[in-house]
Short mmCIF file of C-alpha atoms and ligand atoms in Angstrom, two decimals:
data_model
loop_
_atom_site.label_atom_id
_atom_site.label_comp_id
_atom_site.label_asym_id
_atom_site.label_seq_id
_atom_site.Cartn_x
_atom_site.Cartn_y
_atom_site.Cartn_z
CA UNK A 135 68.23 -25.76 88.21
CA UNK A 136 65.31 -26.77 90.43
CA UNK A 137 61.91 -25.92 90.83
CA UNK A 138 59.96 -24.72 87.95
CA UNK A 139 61.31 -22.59 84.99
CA UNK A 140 59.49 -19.08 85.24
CA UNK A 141 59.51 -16.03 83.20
CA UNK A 142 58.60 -15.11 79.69
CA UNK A 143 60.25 -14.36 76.58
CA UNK A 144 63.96 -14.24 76.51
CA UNK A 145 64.00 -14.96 80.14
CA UNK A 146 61.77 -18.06 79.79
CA UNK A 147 63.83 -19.04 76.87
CA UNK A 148 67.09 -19.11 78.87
CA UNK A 149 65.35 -21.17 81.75
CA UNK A 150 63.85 -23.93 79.61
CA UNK A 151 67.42 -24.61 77.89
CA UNK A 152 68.78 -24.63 81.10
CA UNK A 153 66.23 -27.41 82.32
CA UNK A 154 66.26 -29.32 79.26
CA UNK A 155 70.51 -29.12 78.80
CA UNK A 156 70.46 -31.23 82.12
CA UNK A 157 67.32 -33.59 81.57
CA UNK A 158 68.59 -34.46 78.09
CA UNK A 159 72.39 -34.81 79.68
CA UNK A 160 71.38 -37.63 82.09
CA UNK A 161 69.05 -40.13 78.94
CA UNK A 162 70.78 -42.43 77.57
CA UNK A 163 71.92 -42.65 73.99
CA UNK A 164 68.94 -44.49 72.64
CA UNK A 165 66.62 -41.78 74.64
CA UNK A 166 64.95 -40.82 71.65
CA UNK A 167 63.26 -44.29 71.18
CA UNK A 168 63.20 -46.09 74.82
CA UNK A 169 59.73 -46.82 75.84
CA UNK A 170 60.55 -46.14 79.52
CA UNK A 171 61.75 -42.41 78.79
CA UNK A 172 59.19 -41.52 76.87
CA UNK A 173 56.50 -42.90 79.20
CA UNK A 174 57.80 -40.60 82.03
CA UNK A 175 58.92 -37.96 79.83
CA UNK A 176 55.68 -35.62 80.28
CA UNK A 177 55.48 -35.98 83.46
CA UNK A 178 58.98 -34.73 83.81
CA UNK A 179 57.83 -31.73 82.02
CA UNK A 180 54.66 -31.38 84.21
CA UNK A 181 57.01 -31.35 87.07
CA UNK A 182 59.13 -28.56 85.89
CA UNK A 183 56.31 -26.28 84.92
CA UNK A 184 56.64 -27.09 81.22
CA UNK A 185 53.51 -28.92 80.52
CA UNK A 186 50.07 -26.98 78.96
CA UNK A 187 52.11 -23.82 78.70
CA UNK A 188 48.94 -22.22 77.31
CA UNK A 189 46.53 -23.91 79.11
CA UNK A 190 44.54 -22.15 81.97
CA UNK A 191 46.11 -22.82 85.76
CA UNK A 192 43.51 -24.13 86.58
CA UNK A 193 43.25 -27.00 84.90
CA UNK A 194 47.06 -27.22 85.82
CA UNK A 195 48.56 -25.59 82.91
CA UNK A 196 50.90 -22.14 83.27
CA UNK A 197 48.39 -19.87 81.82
CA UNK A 198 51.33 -18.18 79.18
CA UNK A 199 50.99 -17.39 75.72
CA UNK A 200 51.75 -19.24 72.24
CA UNK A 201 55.35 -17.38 71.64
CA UNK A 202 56.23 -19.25 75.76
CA UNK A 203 54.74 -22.35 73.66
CA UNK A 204 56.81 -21.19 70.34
CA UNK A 205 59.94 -20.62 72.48
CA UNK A 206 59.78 -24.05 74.64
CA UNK A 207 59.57 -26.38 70.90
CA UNK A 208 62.11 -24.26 69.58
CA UNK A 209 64.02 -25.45 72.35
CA UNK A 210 63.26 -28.78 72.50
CA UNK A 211 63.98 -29.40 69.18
CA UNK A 212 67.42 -27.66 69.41
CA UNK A 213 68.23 -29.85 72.64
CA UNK A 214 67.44 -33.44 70.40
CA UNK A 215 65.02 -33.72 73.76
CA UNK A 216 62.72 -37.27 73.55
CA UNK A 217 59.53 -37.12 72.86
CA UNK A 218 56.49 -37.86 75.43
CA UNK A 219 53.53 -39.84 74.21
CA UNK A 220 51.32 -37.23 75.19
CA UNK A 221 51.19 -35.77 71.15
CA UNK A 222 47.64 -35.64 71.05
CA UNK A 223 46.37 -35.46 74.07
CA UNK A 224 48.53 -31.90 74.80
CA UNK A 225 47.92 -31.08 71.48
CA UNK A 226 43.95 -31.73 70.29
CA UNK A 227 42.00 -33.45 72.92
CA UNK A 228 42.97 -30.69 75.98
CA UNK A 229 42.00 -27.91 73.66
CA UNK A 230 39.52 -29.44 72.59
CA UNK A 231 37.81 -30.08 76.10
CA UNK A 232 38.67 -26.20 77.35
CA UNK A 233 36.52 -24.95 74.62
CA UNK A 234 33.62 -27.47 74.28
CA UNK A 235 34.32 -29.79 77.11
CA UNK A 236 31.98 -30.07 80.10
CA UNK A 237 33.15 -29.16 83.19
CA UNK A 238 33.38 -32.50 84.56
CA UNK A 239 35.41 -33.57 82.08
CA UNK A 240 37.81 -31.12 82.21
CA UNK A 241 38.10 -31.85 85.43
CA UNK A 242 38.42 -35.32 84.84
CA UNK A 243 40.69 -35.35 81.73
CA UNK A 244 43.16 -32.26 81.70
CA UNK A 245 45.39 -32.54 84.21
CA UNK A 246 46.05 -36.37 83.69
CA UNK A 247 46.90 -35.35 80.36
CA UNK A 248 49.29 -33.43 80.96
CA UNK A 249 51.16 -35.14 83.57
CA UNK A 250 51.37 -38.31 81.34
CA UNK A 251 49.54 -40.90 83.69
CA UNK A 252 46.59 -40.77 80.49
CA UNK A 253 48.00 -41.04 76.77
CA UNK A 254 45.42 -40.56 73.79
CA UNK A 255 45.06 -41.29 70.65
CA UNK A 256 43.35 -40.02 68.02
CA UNK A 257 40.49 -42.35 65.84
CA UNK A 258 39.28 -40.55 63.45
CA UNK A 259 40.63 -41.77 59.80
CA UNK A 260 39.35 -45.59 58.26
CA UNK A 261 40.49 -46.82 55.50
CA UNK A 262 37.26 -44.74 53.78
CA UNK A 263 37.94 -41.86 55.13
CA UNK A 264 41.38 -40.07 55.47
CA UNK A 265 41.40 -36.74 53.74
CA UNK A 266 36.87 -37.50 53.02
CA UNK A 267 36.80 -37.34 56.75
CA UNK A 268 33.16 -36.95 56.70
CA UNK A 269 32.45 -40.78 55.43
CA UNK A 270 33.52 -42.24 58.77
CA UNK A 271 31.32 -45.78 59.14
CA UNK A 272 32.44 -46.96 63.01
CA UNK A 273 29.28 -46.75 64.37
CA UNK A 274 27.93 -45.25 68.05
CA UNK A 275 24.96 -47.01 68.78
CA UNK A 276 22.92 -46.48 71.85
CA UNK A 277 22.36 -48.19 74.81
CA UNK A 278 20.51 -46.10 77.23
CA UNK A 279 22.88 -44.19 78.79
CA UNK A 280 25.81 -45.10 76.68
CA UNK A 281 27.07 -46.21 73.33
CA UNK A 282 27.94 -49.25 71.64
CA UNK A 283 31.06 -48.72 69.60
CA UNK A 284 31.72 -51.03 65.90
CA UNK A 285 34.25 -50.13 63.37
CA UNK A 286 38.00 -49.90 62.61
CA UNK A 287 39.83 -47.13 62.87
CA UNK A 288 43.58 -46.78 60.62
CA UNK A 289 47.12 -44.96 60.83
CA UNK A 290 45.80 -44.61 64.78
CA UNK A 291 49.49 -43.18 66.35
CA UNK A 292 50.12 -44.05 69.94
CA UNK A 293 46.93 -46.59 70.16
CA UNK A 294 49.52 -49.23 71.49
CA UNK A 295 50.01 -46.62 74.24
CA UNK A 296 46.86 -44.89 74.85
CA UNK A 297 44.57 -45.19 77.77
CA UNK A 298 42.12 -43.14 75.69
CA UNK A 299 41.23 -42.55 72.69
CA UNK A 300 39.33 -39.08 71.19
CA UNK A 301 36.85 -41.01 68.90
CA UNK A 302 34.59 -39.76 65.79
CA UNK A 303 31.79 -41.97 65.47
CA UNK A 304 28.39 -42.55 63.31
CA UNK A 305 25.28 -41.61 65.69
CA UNK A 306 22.90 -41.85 62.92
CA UNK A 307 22.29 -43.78 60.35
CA UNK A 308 19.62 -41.94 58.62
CA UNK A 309 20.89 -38.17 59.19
CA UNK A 310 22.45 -36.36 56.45
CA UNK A 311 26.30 -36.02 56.07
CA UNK A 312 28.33 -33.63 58.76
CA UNK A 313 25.08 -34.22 61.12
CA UNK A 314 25.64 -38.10 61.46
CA UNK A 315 28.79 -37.96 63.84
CA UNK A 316 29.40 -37.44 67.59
CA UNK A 317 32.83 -37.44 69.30
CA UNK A 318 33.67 -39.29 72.07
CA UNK A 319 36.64 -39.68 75.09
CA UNK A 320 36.78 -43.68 75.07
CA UNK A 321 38.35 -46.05 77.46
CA UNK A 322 40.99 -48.52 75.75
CA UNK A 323 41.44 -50.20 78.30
CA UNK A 324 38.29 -52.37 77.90
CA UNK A 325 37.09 -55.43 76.11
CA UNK A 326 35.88 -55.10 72.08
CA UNK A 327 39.60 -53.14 71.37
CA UNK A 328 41.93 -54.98 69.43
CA UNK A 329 44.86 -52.46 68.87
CA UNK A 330 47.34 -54.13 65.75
CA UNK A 331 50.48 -52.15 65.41
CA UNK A 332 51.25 -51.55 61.57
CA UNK A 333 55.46 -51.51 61.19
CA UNK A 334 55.96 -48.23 58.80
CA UNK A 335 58.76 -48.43 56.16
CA UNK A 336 61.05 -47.19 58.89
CA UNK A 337 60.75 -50.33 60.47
CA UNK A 338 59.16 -48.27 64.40
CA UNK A 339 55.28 -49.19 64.60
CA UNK A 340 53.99 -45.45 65.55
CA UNK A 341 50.80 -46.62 64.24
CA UNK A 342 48.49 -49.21 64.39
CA UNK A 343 44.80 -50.36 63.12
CA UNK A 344 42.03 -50.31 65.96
CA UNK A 345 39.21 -53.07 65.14
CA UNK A 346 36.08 -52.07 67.78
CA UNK A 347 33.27 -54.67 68.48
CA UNK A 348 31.35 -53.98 71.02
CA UNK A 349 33.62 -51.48 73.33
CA UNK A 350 31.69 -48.84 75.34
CA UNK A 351 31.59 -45.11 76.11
CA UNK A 352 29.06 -43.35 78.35
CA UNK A 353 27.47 -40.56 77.21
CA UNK A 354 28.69 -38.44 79.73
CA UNK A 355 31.55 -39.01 77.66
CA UNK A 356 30.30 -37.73 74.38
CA UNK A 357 32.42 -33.80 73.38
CA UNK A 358 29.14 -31.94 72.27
CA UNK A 359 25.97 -33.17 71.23
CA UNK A 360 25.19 -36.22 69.46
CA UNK A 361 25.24 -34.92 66.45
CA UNK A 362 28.07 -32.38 66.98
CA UNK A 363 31.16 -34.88 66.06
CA UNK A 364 31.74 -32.79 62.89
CA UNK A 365 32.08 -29.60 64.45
CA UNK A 366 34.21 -31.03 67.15
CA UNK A 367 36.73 -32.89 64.42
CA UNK A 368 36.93 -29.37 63.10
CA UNK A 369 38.08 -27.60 66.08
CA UNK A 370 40.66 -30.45 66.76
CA UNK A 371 42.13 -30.01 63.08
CA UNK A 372 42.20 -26.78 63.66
CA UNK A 373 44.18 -27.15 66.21
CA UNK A 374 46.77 -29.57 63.99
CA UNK A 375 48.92 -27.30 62.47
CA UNK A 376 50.19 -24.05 62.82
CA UNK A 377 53.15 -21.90 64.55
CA UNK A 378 54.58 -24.55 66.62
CA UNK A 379 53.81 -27.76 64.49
CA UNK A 380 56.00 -25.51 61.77
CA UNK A 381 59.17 -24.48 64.11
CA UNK A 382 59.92 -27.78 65.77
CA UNK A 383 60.01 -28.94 61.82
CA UNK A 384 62.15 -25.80 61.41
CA UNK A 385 64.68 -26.59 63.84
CA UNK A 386 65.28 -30.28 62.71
CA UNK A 387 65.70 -29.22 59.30
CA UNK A 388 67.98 -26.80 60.08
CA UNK A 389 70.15 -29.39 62.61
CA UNK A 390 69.75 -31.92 59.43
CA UNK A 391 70.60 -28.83 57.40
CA UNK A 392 73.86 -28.23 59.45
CA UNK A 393 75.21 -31.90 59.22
CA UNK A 394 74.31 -31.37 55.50
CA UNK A 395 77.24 -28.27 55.22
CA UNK A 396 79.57 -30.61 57.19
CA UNK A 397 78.62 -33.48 54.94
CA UNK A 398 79.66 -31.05 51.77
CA UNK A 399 82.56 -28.78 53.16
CA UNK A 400 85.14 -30.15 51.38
CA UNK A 401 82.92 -30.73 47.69
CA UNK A 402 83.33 -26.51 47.28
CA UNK A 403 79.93 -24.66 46.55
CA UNK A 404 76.80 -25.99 45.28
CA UNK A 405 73.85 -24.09 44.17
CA UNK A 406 71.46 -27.17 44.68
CA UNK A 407 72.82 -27.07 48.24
CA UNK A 408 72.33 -23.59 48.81
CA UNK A 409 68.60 -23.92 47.80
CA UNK A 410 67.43 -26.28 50.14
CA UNK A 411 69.51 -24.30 52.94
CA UNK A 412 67.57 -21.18 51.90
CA UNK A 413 64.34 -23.22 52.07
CA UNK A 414 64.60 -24.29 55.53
CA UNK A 415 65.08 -20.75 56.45
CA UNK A 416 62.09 -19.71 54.76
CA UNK A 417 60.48 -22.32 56.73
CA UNK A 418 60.83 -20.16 60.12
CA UNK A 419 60.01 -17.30 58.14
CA UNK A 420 56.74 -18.93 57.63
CA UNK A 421 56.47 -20.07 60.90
CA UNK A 422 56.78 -16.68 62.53
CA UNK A 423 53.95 -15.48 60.33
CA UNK A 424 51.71 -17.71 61.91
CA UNK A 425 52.86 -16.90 65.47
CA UNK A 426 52.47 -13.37 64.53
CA UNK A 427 48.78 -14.35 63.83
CA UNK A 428 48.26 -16.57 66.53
CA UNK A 429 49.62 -13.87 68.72
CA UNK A 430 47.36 -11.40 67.45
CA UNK A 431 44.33 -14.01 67.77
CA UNK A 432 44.23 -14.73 63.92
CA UNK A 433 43.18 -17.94 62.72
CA UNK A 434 44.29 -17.84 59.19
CA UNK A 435 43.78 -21.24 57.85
CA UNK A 436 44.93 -20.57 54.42
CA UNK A 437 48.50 -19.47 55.90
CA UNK A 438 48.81 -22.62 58.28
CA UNK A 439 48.37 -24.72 54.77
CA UNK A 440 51.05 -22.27 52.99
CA UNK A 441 53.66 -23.38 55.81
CA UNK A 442 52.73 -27.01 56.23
CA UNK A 443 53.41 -26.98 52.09
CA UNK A 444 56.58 -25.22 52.97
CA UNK A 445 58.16 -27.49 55.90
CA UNK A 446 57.10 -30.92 54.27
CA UNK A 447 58.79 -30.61 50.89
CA UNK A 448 61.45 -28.87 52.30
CA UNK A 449 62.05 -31.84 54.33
CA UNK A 450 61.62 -34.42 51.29
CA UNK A 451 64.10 -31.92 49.73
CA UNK A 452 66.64 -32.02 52.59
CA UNK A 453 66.42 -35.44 52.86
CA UNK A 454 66.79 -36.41 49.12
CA UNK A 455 70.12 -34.21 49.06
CA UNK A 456 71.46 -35.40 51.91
CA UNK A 457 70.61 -39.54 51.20
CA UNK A 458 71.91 -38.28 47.36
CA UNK A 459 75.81 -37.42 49.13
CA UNK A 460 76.36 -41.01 50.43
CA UNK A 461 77.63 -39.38 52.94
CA UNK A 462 78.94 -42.39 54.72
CA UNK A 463 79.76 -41.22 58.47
CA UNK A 464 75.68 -40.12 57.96
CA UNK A 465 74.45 -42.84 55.80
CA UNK A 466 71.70 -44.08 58.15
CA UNK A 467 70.68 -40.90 59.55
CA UNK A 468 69.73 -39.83 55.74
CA UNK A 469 68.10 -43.09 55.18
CA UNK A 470 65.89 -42.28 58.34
CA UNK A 471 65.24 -38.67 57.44
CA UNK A 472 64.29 -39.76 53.36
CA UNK A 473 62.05 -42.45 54.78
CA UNK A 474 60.37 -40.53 57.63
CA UNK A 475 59.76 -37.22 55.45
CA UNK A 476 57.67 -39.09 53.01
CA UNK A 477 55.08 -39.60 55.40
CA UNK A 478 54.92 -35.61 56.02
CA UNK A 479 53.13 -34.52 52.63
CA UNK A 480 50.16 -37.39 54.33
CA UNK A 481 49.32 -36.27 57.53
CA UNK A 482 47.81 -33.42 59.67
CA UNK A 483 46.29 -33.09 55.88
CA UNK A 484 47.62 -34.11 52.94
CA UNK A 485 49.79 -31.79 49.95
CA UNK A 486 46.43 -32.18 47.74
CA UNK A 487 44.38 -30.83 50.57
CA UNK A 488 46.26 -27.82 51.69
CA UNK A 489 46.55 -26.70 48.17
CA UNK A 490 42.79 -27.01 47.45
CA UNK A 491 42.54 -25.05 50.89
CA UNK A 492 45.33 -22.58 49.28
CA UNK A 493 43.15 -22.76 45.93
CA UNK A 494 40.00 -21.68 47.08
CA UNK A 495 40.69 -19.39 49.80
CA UNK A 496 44.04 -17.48 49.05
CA UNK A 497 43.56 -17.77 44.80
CA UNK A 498 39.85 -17.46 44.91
CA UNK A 499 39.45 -20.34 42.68
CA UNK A 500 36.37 -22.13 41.81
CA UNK A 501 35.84 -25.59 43.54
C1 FAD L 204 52.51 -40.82 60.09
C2 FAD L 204 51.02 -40.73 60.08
C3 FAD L 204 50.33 -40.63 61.29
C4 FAD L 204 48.95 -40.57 61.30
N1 FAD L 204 48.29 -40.51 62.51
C5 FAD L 204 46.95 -40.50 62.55
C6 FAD L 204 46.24 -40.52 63.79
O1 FAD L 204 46.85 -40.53 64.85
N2 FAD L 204 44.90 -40.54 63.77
C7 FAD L 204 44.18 -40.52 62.61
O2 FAD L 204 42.96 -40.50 62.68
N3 FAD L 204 44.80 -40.51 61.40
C8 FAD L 204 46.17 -40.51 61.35
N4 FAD L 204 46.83 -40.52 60.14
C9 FAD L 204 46.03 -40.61 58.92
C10 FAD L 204 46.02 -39.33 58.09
O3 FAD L 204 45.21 -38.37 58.71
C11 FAD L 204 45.50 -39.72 56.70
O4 FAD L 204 46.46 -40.57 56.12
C12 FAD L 204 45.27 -38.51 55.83
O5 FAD L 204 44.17 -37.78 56.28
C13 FAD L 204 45.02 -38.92 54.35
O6 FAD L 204 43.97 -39.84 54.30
P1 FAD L 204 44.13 -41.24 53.53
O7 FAD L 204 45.41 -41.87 53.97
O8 FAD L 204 42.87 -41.99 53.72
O9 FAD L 204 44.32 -40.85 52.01
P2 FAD L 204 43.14 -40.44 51.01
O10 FAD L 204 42.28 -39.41 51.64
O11 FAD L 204 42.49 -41.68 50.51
O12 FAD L 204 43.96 -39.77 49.85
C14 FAD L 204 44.69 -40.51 48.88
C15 FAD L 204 45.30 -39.51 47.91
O13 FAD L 204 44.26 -38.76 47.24
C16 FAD L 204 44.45 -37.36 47.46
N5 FAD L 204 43.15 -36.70 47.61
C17 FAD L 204 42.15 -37.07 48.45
N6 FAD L 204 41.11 -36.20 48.37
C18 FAD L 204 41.47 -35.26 47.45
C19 FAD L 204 40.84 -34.10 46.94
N7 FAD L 204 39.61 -33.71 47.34
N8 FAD L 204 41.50 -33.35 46.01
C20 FAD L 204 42.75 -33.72 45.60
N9 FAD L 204 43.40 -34.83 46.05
C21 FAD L 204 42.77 -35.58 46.97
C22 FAD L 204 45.26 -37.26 48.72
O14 FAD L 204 46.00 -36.04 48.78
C23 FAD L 204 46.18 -38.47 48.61
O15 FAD L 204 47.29 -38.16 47.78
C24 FAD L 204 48.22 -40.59 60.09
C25 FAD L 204 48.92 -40.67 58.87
C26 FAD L 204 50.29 -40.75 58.86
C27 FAD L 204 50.99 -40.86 57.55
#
């Protein structure tokens, strides 16, 4: 096909396998992990009219709606299609900057993001505050017209990548708590970064640790007011989860799951089998929920922590069975799955989290 895919629902759907059945056809076999690919992998996308499917045109998105955005990870994660490095920026910092971003830096930010020539990262936990996001101690100082950045950020995915970096900071020293914080669109490339990859059990280094001493960012620079960084971190968690976060996890499972009833066709039934099957389907069950209520313009946070529960144990699940068969023809694939699920009931929130969230606003318990 050439040009770029059009259409909407089914139509859409059928034009975006199309594209990606001949991208993915021409990567190589290690596509999934080569630096190159992945570099020029959004851009690809951008090119084809698959890039900021929600976002407005003007800041060069297609101006469709979520179940376009449902339909196109559905399909990427059915096509085993690579990966961009453009996570966060596509995800949390463009959002972020069409609803509280100036107008210059909308201007200036969006549509780099979304081609790929700007990868971000994300530095907001330390190693005081992960799920107590609040007690963040890098500090913004000021210095007339911009801000003197100290600290260390942790878990920081894609900062050996990222030409920026959306950053919650201390403004104040003496303000109280949730009133002390500004965020801020950083350079990286700029002296007083020093960017050290941490290598997860998996052996890839997806992360790193970000030391700041003396790096700087202009005010005109800062998302909100200087006290705003709170508010702001909110909006971009908000923005973490929800229907599409929950059906790319569906379809992997349910690819995983697959391999697992190849894996087990000659061992006869098992019910322990059968359970985790039926919990990856309840998975997209969830998942359609909240596109039902992101369609509808519901933001119901309680739900989004129901199916991030959901898809993260159901993935420790999957991937205990399957590393349990010894499976040998899948041996390492299991391994990779056990090892990479653990880290799912951790981030975008952790299990603790989204059942206090579940606790207090779905069970009405006290705090
Ligand atoms: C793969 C991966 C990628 C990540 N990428 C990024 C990134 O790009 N940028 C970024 O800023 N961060 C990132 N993170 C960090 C992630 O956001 C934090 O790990 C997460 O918020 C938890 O914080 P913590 O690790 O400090 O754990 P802590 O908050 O210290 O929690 C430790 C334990 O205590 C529990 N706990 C904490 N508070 C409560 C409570 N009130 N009630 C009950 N239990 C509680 C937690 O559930 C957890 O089990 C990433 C993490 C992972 C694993």
């Amino acid at each position: 096909m050439t040009g770029r895919v059009t259409g909407t629902g089914e139509v859409f759907r059928a034009a975006v396998r199309e594209w990606l059945s001949a991208a993915v056809a021409g990567l190589g076999d290690d596509a999934l992990h080569d630096v190159t690919v992945r570099r020029t992998w959004d851009g690809r996308l951008y090119d084809a009219g698959l890039a900021g499917l929600t976002w407005p045109e003007e800041f060069g998105g297609r101006g469709l709606s979520v179940l376009e955005e449902y339909i196109f990870h559905e399909e990427v994660a059915r096509a085993g299609a690579p990966e961009g490095y453009g996570r966060i920026g596509r995800l949390l910092t463009g959002p972020l900057l069409i609803k509280h971003g100036s107008p210059e830096q909308r201007q200036r930010y969006l549509r780099p993001t979304l081609t790929g020539d700007e990868v971000w990262c994300q530095g907001f936990s330390e190693s005081g505050a992960g799920s107590d996001l609040a007690n963040v101690g890098t500090r913004a100082e000021r210095a007339g017209e911009q801000y003197r950045i100290a600290g260390q950020k942790i878990w920081t995915s894609f900062a050996d990548h990222a030409d920026r970096c959306l950053l919650l900071a201390r403004t104040s020293a003496r303000a109280a708590r949730h009133r002390n914080l500004g965020m801020f669109l950083l350079d990286m490339h700029q002296p007083g970064i020093d960017v050290r990859p941490i290598t997860r059990i998996t052996g890839d280094t997806t992360f790193s640790e970000v030391r700041f001493d003396g790096a700087m960012v202009h005010e005109r620079d800062r998302v909100g007011g200087e006290t705003d960084g709170w508010r702001m971190a909110m909006a971009v968690l908000s923005d973490e989860r929800g229907p599409i976060e929950a059906i790319t996890r569906y379809t992997g499972m349910s690819r995983a799951a697959a391999v697992l009833r190849r894996c087990c066709a000659s061992g006869g039934s098992d019910p322990e089998l059968d359970e985790v099957c039926a919990r990856v389907e309840t998975v997209r069950w969830h998942s359609l929920r909240s596109l039902e209520n992101a369609l509808a313009g519901v933001a119901d946070r309680a739900a989004d922590s129901v199916s991030k529960l959901m898809w993260s144990h159901t993935w420790q699940a999957l991937a205990a069975y399957g590393l349990g068969l010894g499976c040998p023809a899948h041996e390492r694939m299991w391994q990779r799955q056990y090892l990479e699920s653990r880290a799912a009931s951790i981030f975008s929130g952790s299990t603790q989290i989204q059942r206090n969230i579940v606790a207090e606003r779905v069970l009405g318990l006290p705090r």
